[in-house]
Amino acid sequence: DNIDPGRITDTVGHVRETTLDEVEGAIRAARLFQPEWDRVRGGERAAMLERSADLMEENFAELMALAAREAGKTPHDAVAEIREAVDFLRYYAAQARKNFDTAKRLPGPTGETNELSLHGKGVFACISPWNFPLAIFTGQVSAALAAGNTVLAKPADQTPAIAAFAVKLMHRAGIPRAALQFVPGRGSVVGAKLTSDPRIAGVALTGSMDTAHIINRSLAARDAPLAAFIAETGGQNAMLVDSSALPQQVVQDVIRSAFHSAGQRCSALRVLFLQEDVADTIMDLLAGAMQELVIGLPWKLSTDVGPVIDEHALAELQAHAERMEKEQRLIARAPMPPGLSGYYMAPCAFEIDSIRVLEKEIFGPVLHVVRYKSGELDRVIDEINATNFGLTVGVHSRIDHTQRHIARRVRAGNCYINRNMIGAVVGVQPFGGENLSGTGPKAGGPHYLFRFATERTLTVNTAAVGGNASLLDLND
């Protein structure tokens, strides 16, 4: 059974996991069909993705309901997620039409033509997360399809229903079933089978660093051609605030970055660094703002913070909060209303001594705050870089030199200045990190599709058939 995290007495649906025999058959069918799918012009594949985007917009209400009931999305987050999924479809369609329709003519000597063309690598396994069960799922799948690959799409264990609905819409848009097959199931079973099979040409993953390491080792152990591995993992994301920042704007952006989506975003703010000159003022404002947060059923318009995804996630978050309360200083905790029958975690903020206190990423509505002196900015940056994560960083400063200095020195994929640090927009803020935060290229960026493709060069000696006809001046 698939349970609603906001109301655990509600069953969203029933899931039948893919058997290993079915996965075997899916791989075989995908591999057999891939050359045919690759021969389809980029513009034709693009048209199917665009029809998929149209169908998602036509089925907006049902997708919103599934996002709320299955993933605990608030109305604001559900709308943003569907828009992002549609953006991925249209953006990668445009990229396919631009780069995969015709071969690119290259320079060369007279009497010879040279062309470079892009093709699909083969069969791609797309393994998506529960925190963006529609947007990231659709982004991975649409990119792989656009580049000419066939796809085996494995959704997160917790959120298969919305992914299944998305696949139905893509099939309805004309994408062949052999090109896109849905393989729900546990990662330890279905995922392990996919990533160990020598016929898989590539894997796209958004998930934990632990899962990325497992997949990387599995791919490396195969006696097969080296596979492409595109991984987007987590981050120990920090925001640095100096004394020139506007405190009210800082608090507004901190609340959104740390607590919206119940803190369950890869890009969410985890560690807030406050220059000591303004630290007390901002923490007081933060504590007051947190008392105004409304925790509740995700489909209510009044709700600011919905549930976390499941019982296991809630238990880990509560254990971490208890440890912080014993060892560090509680700044504030949002009020928890009575009577909620789901996996709800009250947003909380703790003042800690250093980012080194945190042993791993805490994936939920828990914020950690560190004070620093004005002359210690470089030391703070060094500590952030020393975590070896590099996904997002935020800066609040009205001093241009400080903004540029931090952006230049912090090793992070996305840097946001004087705004919140979540909600990257496809084609505008390509998203992805470095080091422990992922391999790149950035999702929703101009280079992403090329990682799903292989290149072929064609050279023809035109002089062998009588010379170079392009040298003739037909006007004479």
XYZ file of N, CA, C and O in Angstrom, residues 209-347:
556
model
N 24.222 10.359 -1.279
C 25.603 10.035 -1.642
C 25.880 8.554 -1.430
O 26.622 7.929 -2.214
N 25.278 7.975 -0.411
C 25.461 6.536 -0.169
C 24.959 5.721 -1.363
O 25.626 4.781 -1.811
N 23.777 6.084 -1.867
C 23.230 5.370 -3.034
C 24.117 5.576 -4.255
O 24.355 4.636 -5.025
N 24.634 6.789 -4.425
C 25.516 7.067 -5.567
C 26.773 6.207 -5.501
O 27.235 5.687 -6.526
N 27.344 6.038 -4.321
C 28.535 5.200 -4.174
C 28.228 3.744 -4.527
O 29.021 3.074 -5.198
N 27.067 3.256 -4.073
C 26.673 1.870 -4.368
C 26.540 1.665 -5.875
O 27.038 0.682 -6.442
N 25.866 2.594 -6.542
C 25.672 2.478 -7.991
C 27.005 2.580 -8.727
O 27.278 1.828 -9.674
N 27.846 3.503 -8.298
C 29.150 3.674 -8.947
C 29.972 2.394 -8.868
O 30.582 1.967 -9.860
N 29.969 1.752 -7.700
C 30.711 0.495 -7.546
C 30.078 -0.618 -8.385
O 30.794 -1.448 -8.975
N 28.754 -0.638 -8.446
C 28.063 -1.654 -9.233
C 28.382 -1.517 -10.720
O 28.646 -2.509 -11.408
N 28.371 -0.294 -11.222
C 28.690 -0.067 -12.629
C 30.139 -0.429 -12.938
O 30.452 -0.999 -13.980
N 31.035 -0.098 -12.008
C 32.456 -0.361 -12.233
C 32.772 -1.855 -12.218
O 33.736 -2.299 -12.852
N 31.956 -2.625 -11.515
C 32.225 -4.062 -11.385
C 31.783 -4.861 -12.603
O 32.128 -6.040 -12.728
N 31.029 -4.245 -13.508
C 30.516 -4.982 -14.669
C 31.625 -5.228 -15.682
O 32.491 -4.381 -15.882
N 31.564 -6.371 -16.337
C 32.438 -6.645 -17.470
C 31.697 -6.173 -18.714
O 31.099 -6.965 -19.453
N 31.725 -4.855 -18.918
C 30.885 -4.238 -19.949
C 31.492 -2.903 -20.350
O 32.404 -2.398 -19.681
N 31.003 -2.299 -21.437
C 31.448 -0.938 -21.766
C 31.190 0.012 -20.589
O 30.225 -0.152 -19.852
N 32.090 0.977 -20.406
C 31.954 1.914 -19.301
C 30.665 2.723 -19.461
O 30.407 3.306 -20.512
N 29.879 2.756 -18.409
C 28.578 3.427 -18.469
C 28.700 4.896 -18.083
O 29.573 5.290 -17.304
N 27.812 5.707 -18.627
C 27.689 7.092 -18.182
C 26.945 7.108 -16.848
O 25.950 6.401 -16.683
N 27.416 7.893 -15.910
C 26.758 8.004 -14.603
C 26.570 9.476 -14.284
O 27.538 10.219 -14.134
N 25.309 9.885 -14.229
C 24.957 11.277 -13.937
C 24.279 11.283 -12.568
O 23.173 10.753 -12.418
N 24.944 11.843 -11.561
C 24.426 11.789 -10.192
C 24.262 13.196 -9.632
O 25.155 14.039 -9.760
N 23.107 13.432 -9.034
C 22.877 14.666 -8.273
C 22.513 14.233 -6.863
O 21.522 13.545 -6.646
N 23.364 14.607 -5.909
C 23.175 14.149 -4.533
C 22.861 15.328 -3.617
O 22.308 16.320 -4.060
N 23.191 15.243 -2.354
C 22.763 16.265 -1.396
C 23.775 17.371 -1.197
O 24.706 17.548 -1.977
N 23.581 18.118 -0.117
C 24.487 19.218 0.173
C 24.368 19.686 1.608
O 23.291 19.611 2.205
N 25.483 20.148 2.149
C 25.468 20.792 3.473
C 25.405 22.292 3.218
O 26.360 23.030 3.429
N 24.246 22.743 2.725
C 24.129 24.071 2.126
C 24.150 25.174 3.178
O 23.442 25.111 4.181
N 24.952 26.190 2.901
C 25.156 27.268 3.866
C 24.705 28.606 3.290
O 24.693 28.810 2.073
N 24.342 29.511 4.192
C 24.082 30.901 3.833
C 24.937 31.784 4.737
O 24.972 31.594 5.952
N 25.652 32.732 4.130
C 26.508 33.645 4.878
C 25.875 35.029 4.904
O 25.500 35.564 3.844
N 25.763 35.609 6.083
C 25.091 36.899 6.270
C 26.048 37.844 6.982
O 26.529 37.538 8.085
N 26.338 38.991 6.361
C 27.202 39.960 7.037
C 26.375 41.094 7.632
O 25.136 41.115 7.528
N 27.045 42.066 8.245
C 26.350 43.114 8.996
C 25.668 44.140 8.104
O 24.883 44.962 8.586
N 25.944 44.094 6.788
C 25.288 45.056 5.887
C 23.938 44.559 5.392
O 23.190 45.312 4.770
N 23.618 43.301 5.658
C 22.376 42.715 5.140
C 21.150 43.300 5.823
O 21.219 43.802 6.954
N 20.014 43.229 5.132
C 18.741 43.686 5.696
C 18.140 42.545 6.513
O 17.756 41.504 5.949
N 18.048 42.685 7.838
C 17.613 41.568 8.690
C 16.255 40.986 8.313
O 16.080 39.763 8.310
N 15.284 41.836 7.999
C 13.951 41.322 7.655
C 13.987 40.477 6.388
O 13.335 39.428 6.307
N 14.761 40.917 5.396
C 14.876 40.139 4.167
C 15.605 38.828 4.427
O 15.233 37.775 3.893
N 16.636 38.891 5.274
C 17.376 37.674 5.622
C 16.439 36.636 6.214
O 16.412 35.469 5.798
N 15.637 37.047 7.196
C 14.757 36.105 7.883
C 13.716 35.536 6.928
O 13.431 34.327 6.945
N 13.157 36.375 6.090
C 12.182 35.892 5.110
C 12.806 34.817 4.213
O 12.191 33.765 3.960
N 14.020 35.061 3.731
C 14.677 34.103 2.838
C 15.139 32.855 3.578
O 15.137 31.752 3.019
N 15.534 33.008 4.840
C 15.937 31.852 5.647
C 14.739 30.934 5.887
O 14.841 29.708 5.751
N 13.602 31.514 6.251
C 12.400 30.709 6.499
C 12.041 29.894 5.265
O 11.774 28.681 5.349
N 12.042 30.544 4.128
C 11.678 29.833 2.895
C 12.723 28.783 2.536
O 12.396 27.653 2.159
N 13.998 29.133 2.659
C 15.065 28.225 2.243
C 15.190 27.012 3.161
O 15.519 25.912 2.702
N 14.938 27.191 4.441
C 15.167 26.112 5.407
C 13.934 25.263 5.676
O 14.061 24.059 5.943
N 12.733 25.873 5.617
C 11.556 25.181 6.151
C 10.463 24.874 5.132
O 9.650 23.975 5.372
N 10.399 25.607 4.036
C 9.389 25.263 3.033
C 9.724 23.903 2.427
O 10.867 23.498 2.376
N 8.712 23.201 1.973
C 8.845 21.795 1.548
C 9.323 20.926 2.705
O 9.926 19.871 2.493
N 9.052 21.369 3.947
C 9.503 20.676 5.164
C 11.018 20.432 5.130
O 11.518 19.442 5.660
N 11.742 21.345 4.496
C 13.191 21.223 4.431
C 13.682 20.067 3.580
O 14.866 19.736 3.600
N 12.795 19.468 2.797
C 13.140 18.259 2.042
C 13.523 18.583 0.598
O 12.984 18.027 -0.354
N 14.429 19.503 0.438
C 14.991 19.839 -0.870
C 16.492 19.629 -0.811
O 17.120 19.937 0.211
N 17.057 19.170 -1.912
C 18.520 19.055 -1.970
C 19.168 20.413 -1.724
O 20.250 20.500 -1.144
N 18.507 21.470 -2.171
C 19.069 22.821 -2.104
C 18.762 23.544 -0.802
O 19.197 24.679 -0.603
N 18.001 22.926 0.115
C 17.532 23.618 1.311
C 18.693 24.096 2.185
O 19.752 23.470 2.252
N 18.469 25.201 2.876
C 19.459 25.773 3.778
C 19.614 24.890 5.012
O 18.634 24.586 5.697
N 20.844 24.502 5.307
C 21.141 23.685 6.489
C 21.904 24.451 7.567
O 21.673 24.234 8.754
N 22.833 25.328 7.148
C 23.683 26.037 8.115
C 23.699 27.528 7.781
O 24.094 27.921 6.679
N 23.264 28.333 8.739
C 23.203 29.790 8.577
C 24.350 30.418 9.361
O 24.435 30.262 10.583
N 25.234 31.124 8.667
C 26.348 31.814 9.303
C 25.994 33.292 9.455
O 25.742 33.978 8.461
N 25.996 33.779 10.697
C 25.635 35.163 10.983
C 26.835 35.904 11.564
O 27.439 35.449 12.544
N 27.172 37.045 10.957
C 28.205 37.891 11.555
C 27.731 38.307 12.944
O 26.575 38.684 13.127
N 28.614 38.207 13.926
C 28.193 38.365 15.323
C 27.561 39.732 15.612
O 26.737 39.850 16.519
N 27.895 40.756 14.819
C 27.334 42.096 15.036
C 25.816 42.115 14.871
O 25.136 42.965 15.456
N 25.281 41.218 14.057
C 23.834 41.204 13.799
C 23.184 39.884 14.204
O 21.987 39.696 13.992
N 23.974 38.975 14.774
C 23.474 37.624 15.043
C 22.279 37.628 15.990
O 21.255 36.976 15.719
N 22.364 38.336 17.107
C 21.266 38.331 18.087
C 19.991 38.916 17.496
O 18.893 38.383 17.694
N 20.132 40.012 16.754
C 18.969 40.649 16.143
C 18.269 39.700 15.173
O 17.042 39.527 15.205
N 19.055 39.061 14.318
C 18.462 38.173 13.311
C 17.879 36.923 13.968
O 16.801 36.454 13.584
N 18.529 36.389 14.983
C 17.983 35.203 15.654
C 16.676 35.522 16.379
O 15.759 34.697 16.403
N 16.582 36.718 16.942
C 15.309 37.121 17.579
C 14.193 37.211 16.540
O 13.068 36.740 16.768
N 14.488 37.833 15.410
C 13.491 37.934 14.339
C 13.126 36.549 13.804
O 11.960 36.266 13.524
N 14.117 35.688 13.671
C 13.886 34.329 13.183
C 12.968 33.557 14.132
O 12.026 32.887 13.700
N 13.242 33.681 15.431
C 12.410 32.979 16.419
C 10.965 33.448 16.338
O 10.026 32.638 16.415
N 10.766 34.748 16.166
C 9.404 35.269 16.049
C 8.714 34.787 14.782
O 7.533 34.404 14.812
N 9.459 34.787 13.666
C 8.870 34.351 12.391
C 8.494 32.874 12.437
O 7.482 32.463 11.861
N 9.286 32.075 13.132
C 8.998 30.641 13.208
C 7.709 30.356 13.976
O 7.044 29.353 13.715
N 7.341 31.250 14.891
C 6.089 31.052 15.632
C 4.868 31.259 14.741
O 3.760 30.846 15.088
N 5.060 31.893 13.590
C 3.961 32.145 12.669
C 3.784 31.041 11.626
O 2.832 31.072 10.847
N 4.721 30.096 11.589
C 4.601 29.014 10.609
C 3.414 28.118 10.945
O 3.216 27.731 12.096
N 2.655 27.772 9.923
C 1.487 26.902 10.093
C 1.839 25.501 9.599
O 2.136 25.299 8.425
N 1.825 24.538 10.521
C 2.058 23.133 10.178
C 0.700 22.471 10.026
O -0.172 22.626 10.882
N 0.501 21.743 8.929
C -0.817 21.141 8.763
C -0.928 20.279 7.526
O 0.063 19.981 6.845
N -2.161 19.894 7.235
C -2.440 19.055 6.071
C -1.956 19.759 4.806
O -2.260 20.937 4.591
N -1.228 19.062 3.971
C -0.555 19.731 2.849
C -1.488 20.349 1.826
O -1.100 21.291 1.128
N -2.726 19.829 1.699
C -3.596 20.373 0.653
C -4.363 21.618 1.102
O -5.115 22.191 0.338
N -4.161 22.064 2.341
C -4.817 23.287 2.801
C -4.003 24.507 2.376
O -2.782 24.545 2.529
N -4.688 25.533 1.885
C -3.992 26.740 1.430
C -3.297 27.470 2.572
O -2.338 28.209 2.357
N -3.764 27.274 3.795
C -3.170 27.960 4.948
C -1.876 27.313 5.427
O -1.144 27.889 6.226
N -1.551 26.128 4.923
C -0.391 25.386 5.418
C 0.912 25.925 4.837
O 1.036 26.119 3.633
N 1.877 26.155 5.736
C 3.232 26.532 5.323
C 4.150 25.314 5.242
O 4.992 25.219 4.350
N 3.999 24.407 6.210
C 4.895 23.249 6.323
C 4.058 21.981 6.425
O 3.255 21.839 7.353
N 4.236 21.085 5.465
C 3.533 19.808 5.484
C 4.362 18.732 6.161
O 5.317 19.025 6.901
N 4.053 17.471 5.919
C 4.749 16.367 6.580
C 6.090 16.062 5.931
O 6.363 16.461 4.802
N 6.930 15.323 6.669
C 8.092 14.705 6.042
C 7.614 13.402 5.407
O 6.478 12.984 5.593
N 8.475 12.743 4.666
C 8.007 11.725 3.728
C 7.533 10.431 4.388
O 6.559 9.830 3.942
N 8.199 9.982 5.457
C 7.781 8.702 6.043
C 8.256 8.584 7.482
O 8.931 9.480 8.020
N 7.904 7.475 8.098
C 8.200 7.251 9.519
C 9.696 7.199 9.790
O 10.185 7.713 10.800
N 10.443 6.597 8.879
C 11.893 6.490 9.054
C 12.538 7.874 9.040
O 13.398 8.183 9.891
N 12.136 8.715 8.093
C 12.687 10.072 8.013
C 12.353 10.856 9.275
O 13.201 11.576 9.823
N 11.119 10.728 9.753
C 10.699 11.447 10.958
C 11.523 11.010 12.168
O 11.966 11.853 12.967
N 11.747 9.721 12.318
C 12.506 9.218 13.459
C 13.942 9.752 13.448
O 14.487 10.142 14.494
N 14.568 9.793 12.261
C 15.937 10.309 12.164
C 15.997 11.791 12.510
O 16.911 12.243 13.210
N 15.037 12.549 12.030
C 15.006 13.981 12.312
C 14.776 14.245 13.795
O 15.419 15.127 14.393
N 13.867 13.530 14.395
C 13.588 13.719 15.815
C 14.796 13.347 16.662
O 15.108 14.042 17.643
N 15.502 12.287 16.288
C 16.696 11.889 17.031
C 17.776 12.968 16.937
O 18.452 13.285 17.933
N 17.933 13.552 15.741
C 18.920 14.618 15.579
C 18.523 15.846 16.400
O 19.389 16.455 17.064
N 17.248 16.225 16.365
C 16.798 17.393 17.127
C 17.005 17.189 18.627
O 17.398 18.120 19.352
N 16.755 15.985 19.104
C 16.974 15.692 20.531
C 18.455 15.830 20.892
O 18.805 16.368 21.942
N 19.313 15.342 20.004
C 20.759 15.474 20.246
C 21.180 16.947 20.266
O 21.944 17.389 21.139
N 20.672 17.726 19.313
C 21.010 19.149 19.261
C 20.531 19.882 20.517
O 21.221 20.750 21.043
N 19.350 19.523 20.977
C 18.803 20.208 22.152
C 19.635 19.923 23.401
O 19.758 20.772 24.286
N 20.227 18.731 23.463
C 21.065 18.382 24.615
C 22.443 19.018 24.518
O 23.008 19.469 25.506
N 23.004 19.044 23.304
C 24.399 19.434 23.144
C 24.593 20.879 22.697
O 25.669 21.447 22.895
N 23.580 21.485 22.077
C 23.695 22.845 21.553
C 22.593 23.721 22.162
O 22.005 23.351 23.170
N 22.278 24.855 21.527
C 21.267 25.761 22.093
C 20.075 25.894 21.160
O 20.248 26.243 19.983
N 18.883 25.623 21.667
C 17.667 25.789 20.877
C 17.349 27.269 20.722
O 17.240 28.001 21.710
N 17.195 27.708 19.490
C 16.788 29.097 19.217
C 15.277 29.205 19.222
O 14.700 30.071 19.878
N 14.622 28.308 18.495
C 13.163 28.347 18.417
C 12.655 27.054 17.803
O 13.377 26.351 17.079
N 11.392 26.757 18.097
C 10.693 25.627 17.483
C 9.295 26.100 17.122
O 8.620 26.738 17.931
N 8.860 25.799 15.915
C 7.517 26.211 15.484
C 6.464 25.433 16.275
O 6.696 24.289 16.669
N 5.302 26.051 16.497
C 4.245 25.364 17.254
C 3.621 24.226 16.451
O 3.313 24.386 15.278
N 3.464 23.087 17.101
C 2.853 21.924 16.462
C 1.392 21.827 16.880
O 1.085 21.670 18.062
N 0.455 21.941 15.958
C -0.968 21.839 16.323
C -1.333 20.412 16.718
O -0.702 19.455 16.255
N -2.328 20.244 17.564
C -2.727 18.898 17.984
C -3.561 18.200 16.905
O -4.111 18.839 16.012
N -3.630 16.882 17.003
C -4.572 16.126 16.186
C -4.107 15.722 14.815
O -4.872 15.133 14.052
N -2.844 16.000 14.454
C -2.351 15.615 13.137
C -1.942 14.140 13.149
O -1.227 13.700 14.051
N -2.392 13.385 12.160
C -2.119 11.948 12.141
C -1.175 11.581 11.013
O -1.400 10.634 10.260
N -0.094 12.336 10.879
C 0.873 12.068 9.822
C 2.279 12.198 10.358
O 2.515 12.272 11.565
N 3.233 12.276 9.431
C 4.649 12.331 9.800
C 5.106 13.791 9.858
O 5.822 14.272 8.972
N 4.710 14.484 10.902
C 4.978 15.916 10.999
C 6.136 16.193 11.936
O 6.233 15.620 13.020
N 6.999 17.109 11.497
C 8.160 17.526 12.274
C 8.119 19.043 12.414
O 8.083 19.766 11.411
N 8.085 19.520 13.636
C 8.056 20.964 13.855
C 9.390 21.579 13.447
O 10.446 21.136 13.926
N 9.402 22.572 12.553
C 10.658 23.235 12.211
C 11.355 23.768 13.457
O 10.709 24.310 14.359
